mmCIF file of N, CA and C in Angstrom:
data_model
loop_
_atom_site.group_PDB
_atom_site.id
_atom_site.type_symbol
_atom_site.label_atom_id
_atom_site.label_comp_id
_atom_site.label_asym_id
_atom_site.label_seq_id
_atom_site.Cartn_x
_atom_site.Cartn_y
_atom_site.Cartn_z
ATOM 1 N N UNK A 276 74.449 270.082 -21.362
ATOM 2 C CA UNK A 276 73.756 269.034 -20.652
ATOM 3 C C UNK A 276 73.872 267.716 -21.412
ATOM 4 N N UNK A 277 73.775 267.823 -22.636
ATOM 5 C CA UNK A 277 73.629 266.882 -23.571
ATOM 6 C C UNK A 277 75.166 265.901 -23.409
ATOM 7 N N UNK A 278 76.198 266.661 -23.005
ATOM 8 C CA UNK A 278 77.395 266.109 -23.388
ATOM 9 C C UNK A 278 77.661 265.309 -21.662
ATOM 10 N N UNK A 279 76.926 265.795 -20.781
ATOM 11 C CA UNK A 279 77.401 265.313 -19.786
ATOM 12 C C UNK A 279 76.543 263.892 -19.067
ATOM 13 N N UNK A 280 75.432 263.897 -20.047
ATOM 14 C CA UNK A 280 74.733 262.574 -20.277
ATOM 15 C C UNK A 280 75.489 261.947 -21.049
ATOM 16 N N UNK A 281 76.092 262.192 -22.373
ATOM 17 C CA UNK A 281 77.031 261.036 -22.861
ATOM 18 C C UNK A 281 78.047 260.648 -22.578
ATOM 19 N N UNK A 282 78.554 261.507 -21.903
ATOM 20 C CA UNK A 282 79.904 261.383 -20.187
ATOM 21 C C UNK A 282 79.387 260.238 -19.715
ATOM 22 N N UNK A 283 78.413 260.112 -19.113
ATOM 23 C CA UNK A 283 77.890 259.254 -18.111
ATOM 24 C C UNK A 283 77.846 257.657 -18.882
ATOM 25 N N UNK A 284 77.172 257.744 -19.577
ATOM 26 C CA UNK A 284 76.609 256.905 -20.909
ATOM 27 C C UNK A 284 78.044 256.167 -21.257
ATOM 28 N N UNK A 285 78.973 256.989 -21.369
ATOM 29 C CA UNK A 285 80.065 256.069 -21.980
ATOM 30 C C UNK A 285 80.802 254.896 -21.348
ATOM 31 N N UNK A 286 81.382 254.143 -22.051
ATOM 32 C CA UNK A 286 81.850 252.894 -21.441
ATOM 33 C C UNK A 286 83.079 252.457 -21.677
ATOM 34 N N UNK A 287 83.736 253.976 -22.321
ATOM 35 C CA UNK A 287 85.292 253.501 -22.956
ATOM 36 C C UNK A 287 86.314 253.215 -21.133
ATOM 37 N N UNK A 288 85.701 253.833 -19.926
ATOM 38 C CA UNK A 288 86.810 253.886 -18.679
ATOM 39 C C UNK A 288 86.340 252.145 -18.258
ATOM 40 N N UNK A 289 85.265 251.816 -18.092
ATOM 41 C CA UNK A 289 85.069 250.704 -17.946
ATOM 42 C C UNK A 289 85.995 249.473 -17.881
ATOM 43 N N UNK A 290 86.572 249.650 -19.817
ATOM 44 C CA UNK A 290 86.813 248.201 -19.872
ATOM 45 C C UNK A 290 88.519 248.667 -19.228
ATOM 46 N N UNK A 291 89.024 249.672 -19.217
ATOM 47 C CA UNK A 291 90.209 250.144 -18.159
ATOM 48 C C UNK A 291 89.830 249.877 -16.869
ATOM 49 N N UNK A 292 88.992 250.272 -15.638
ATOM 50 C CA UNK A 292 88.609 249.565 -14.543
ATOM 51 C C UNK A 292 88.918 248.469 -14.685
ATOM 52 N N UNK A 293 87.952 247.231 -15.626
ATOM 53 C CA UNK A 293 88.485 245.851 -15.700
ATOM 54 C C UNK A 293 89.808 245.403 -15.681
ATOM 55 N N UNK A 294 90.294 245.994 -16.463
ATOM 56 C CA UNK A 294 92.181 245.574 -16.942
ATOM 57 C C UNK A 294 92.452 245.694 -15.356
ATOM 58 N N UNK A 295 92.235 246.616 -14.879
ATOM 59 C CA UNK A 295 93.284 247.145 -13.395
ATOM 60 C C UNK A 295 92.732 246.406 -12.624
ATOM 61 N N UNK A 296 91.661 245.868 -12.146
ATOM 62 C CA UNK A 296 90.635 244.656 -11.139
ATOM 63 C C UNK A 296 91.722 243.671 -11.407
ATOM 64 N N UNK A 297 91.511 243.371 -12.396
ATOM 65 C CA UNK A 297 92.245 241.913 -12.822
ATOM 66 C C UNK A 297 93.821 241.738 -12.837
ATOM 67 N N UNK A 298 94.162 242.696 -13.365
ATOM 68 C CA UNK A 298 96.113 242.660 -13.102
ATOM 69 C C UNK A 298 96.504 242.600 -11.560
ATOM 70 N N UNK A 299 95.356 243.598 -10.697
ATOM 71 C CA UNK A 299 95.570 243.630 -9.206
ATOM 72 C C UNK A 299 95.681 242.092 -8.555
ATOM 73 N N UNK A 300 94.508 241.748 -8.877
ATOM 74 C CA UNK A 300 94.123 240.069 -8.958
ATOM 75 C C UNK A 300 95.474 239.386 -8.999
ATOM 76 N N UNK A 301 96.027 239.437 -10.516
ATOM 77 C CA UNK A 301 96.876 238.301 -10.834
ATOM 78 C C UNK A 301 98.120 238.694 -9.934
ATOM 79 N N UNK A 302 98.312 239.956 -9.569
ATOM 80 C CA UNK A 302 99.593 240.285 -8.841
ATOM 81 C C UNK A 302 99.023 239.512 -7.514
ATOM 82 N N UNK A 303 98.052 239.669 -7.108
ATOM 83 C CA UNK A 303 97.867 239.311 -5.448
ATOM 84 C C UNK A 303 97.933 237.824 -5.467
ATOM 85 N N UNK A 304 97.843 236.741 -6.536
ATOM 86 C CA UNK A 304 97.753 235.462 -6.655
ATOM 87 C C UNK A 304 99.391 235.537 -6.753
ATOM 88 N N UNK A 305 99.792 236.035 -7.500
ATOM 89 C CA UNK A 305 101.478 235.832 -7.621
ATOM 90 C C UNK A 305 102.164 235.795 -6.190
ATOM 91 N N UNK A 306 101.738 237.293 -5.693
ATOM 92 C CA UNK A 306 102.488 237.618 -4.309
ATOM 93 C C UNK A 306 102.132 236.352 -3.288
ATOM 94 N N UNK A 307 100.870 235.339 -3.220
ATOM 95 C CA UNK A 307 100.562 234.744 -2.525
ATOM 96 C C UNK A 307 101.093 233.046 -2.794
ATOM 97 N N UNK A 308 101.465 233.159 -4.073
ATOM 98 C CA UNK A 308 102.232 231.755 -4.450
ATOM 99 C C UNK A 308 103.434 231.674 -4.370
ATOM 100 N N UNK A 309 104.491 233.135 -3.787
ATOM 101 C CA UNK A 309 105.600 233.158 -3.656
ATOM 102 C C UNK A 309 105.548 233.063 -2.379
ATOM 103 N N UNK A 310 104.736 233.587 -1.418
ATOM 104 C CA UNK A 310 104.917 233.611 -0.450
ATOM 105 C C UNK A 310 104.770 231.829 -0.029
ATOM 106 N N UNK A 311 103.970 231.155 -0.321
ATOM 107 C CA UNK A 311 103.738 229.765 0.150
ATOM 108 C C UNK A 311 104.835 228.869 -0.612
ATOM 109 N N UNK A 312 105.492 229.544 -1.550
ATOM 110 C CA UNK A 312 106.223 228.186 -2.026
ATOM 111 C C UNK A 312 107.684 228.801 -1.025
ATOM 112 N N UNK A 313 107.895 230.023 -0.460
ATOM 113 C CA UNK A 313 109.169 230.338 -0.300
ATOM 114 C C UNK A 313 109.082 229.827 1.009
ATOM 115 N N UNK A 314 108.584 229.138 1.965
ATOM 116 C CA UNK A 314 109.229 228.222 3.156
ATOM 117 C C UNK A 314 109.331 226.862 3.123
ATOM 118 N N UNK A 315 108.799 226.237 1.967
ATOM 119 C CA UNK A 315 109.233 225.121 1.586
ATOM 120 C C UNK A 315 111.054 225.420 0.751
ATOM 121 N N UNK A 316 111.001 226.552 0.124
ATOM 122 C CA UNK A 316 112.315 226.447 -0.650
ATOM 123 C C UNK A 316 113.185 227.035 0.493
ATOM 124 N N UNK A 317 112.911 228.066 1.729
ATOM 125 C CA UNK A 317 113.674 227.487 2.695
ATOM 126 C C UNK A 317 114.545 226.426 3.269
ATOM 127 N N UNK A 318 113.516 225.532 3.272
ATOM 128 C CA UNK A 318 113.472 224.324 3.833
ATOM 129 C C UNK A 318 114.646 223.441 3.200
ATOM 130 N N UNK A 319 114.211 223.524 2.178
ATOM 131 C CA UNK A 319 115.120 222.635 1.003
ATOM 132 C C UNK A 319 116.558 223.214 0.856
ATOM 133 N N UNK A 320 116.603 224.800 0.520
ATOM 134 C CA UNK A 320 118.242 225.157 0.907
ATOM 135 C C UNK A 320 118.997 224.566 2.172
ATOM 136 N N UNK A 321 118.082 224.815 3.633
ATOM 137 C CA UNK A 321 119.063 224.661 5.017
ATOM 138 C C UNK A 321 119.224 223.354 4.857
ATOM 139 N N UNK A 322 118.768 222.662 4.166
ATOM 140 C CA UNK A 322 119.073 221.391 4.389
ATOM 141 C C UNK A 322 119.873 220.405 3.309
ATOM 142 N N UNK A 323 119.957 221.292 1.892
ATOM 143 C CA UNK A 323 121.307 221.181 1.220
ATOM 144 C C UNK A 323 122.192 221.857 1.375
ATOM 145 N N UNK A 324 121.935 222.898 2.649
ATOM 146 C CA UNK A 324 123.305 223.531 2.813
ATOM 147 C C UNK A 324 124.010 222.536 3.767
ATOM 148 N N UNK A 325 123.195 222.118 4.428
ATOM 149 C CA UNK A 325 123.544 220.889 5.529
ATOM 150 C C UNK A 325 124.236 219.731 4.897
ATOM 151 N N UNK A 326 123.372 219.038 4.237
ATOM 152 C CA UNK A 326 123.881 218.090 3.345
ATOM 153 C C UNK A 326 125.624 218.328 2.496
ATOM 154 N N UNK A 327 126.017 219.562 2.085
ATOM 155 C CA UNK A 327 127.102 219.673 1.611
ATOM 156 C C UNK A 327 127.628 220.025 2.368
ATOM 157 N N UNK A 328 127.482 220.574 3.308
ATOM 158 C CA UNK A 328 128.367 220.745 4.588
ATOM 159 C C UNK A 328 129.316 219.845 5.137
ATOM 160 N N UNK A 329 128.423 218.545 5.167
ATOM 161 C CA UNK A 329 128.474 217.554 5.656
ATOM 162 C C UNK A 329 129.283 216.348 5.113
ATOM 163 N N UNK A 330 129.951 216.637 3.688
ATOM 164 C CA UNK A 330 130.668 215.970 2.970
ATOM 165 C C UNK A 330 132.203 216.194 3.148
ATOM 166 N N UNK A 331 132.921 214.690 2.741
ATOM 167 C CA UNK A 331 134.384 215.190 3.322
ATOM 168 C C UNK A 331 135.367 215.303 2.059
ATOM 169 N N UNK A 332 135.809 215.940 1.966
ATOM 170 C CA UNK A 332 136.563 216.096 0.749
ATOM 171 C C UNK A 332 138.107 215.755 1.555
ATOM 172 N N UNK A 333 138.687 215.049 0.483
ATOM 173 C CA UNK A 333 140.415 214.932 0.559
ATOM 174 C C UNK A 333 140.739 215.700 -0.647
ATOM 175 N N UNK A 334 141.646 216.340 -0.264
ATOM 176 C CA UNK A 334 142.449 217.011 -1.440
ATOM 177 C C UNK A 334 143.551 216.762 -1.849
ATOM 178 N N UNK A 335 144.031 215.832 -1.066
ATOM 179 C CA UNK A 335 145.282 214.902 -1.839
ATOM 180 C C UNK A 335 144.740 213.945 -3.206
ATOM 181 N N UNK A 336 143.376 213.899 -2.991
ATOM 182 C CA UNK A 336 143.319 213.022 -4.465
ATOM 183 C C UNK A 336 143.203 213.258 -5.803
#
């Protein structure tokens, strides 16, 4: 009985819970700053793909 009160009592899983709350966290902030910056960097490729597209090269020179 004694041991399954200091089971309870203990606090070593705790500060593990924390670590995993928080890494979950920083992954879900990551996944959400890639997601918002990646249709602006869309944006910016189709339209330097455009831009070089759009250039004329001679190759005689």
């Amino acid at each position: 009985m004694n041991m399954i009160k200091s089971f309870f009592a203990s606090e070593s899983g705790a500060v593990t819970v924390d670590w995993v709350v928080l890494t979950g966290a920083m992954v879900g902030v990551g996944i959400a700053a890639a997601a918002a910056v990646s249709t602006g960097i869309t944006g910016l490729t189709d339209d330097l793909a455009a831009n070089l597209g759009a250039q004329v090269t001679n190759p005689n020179d």
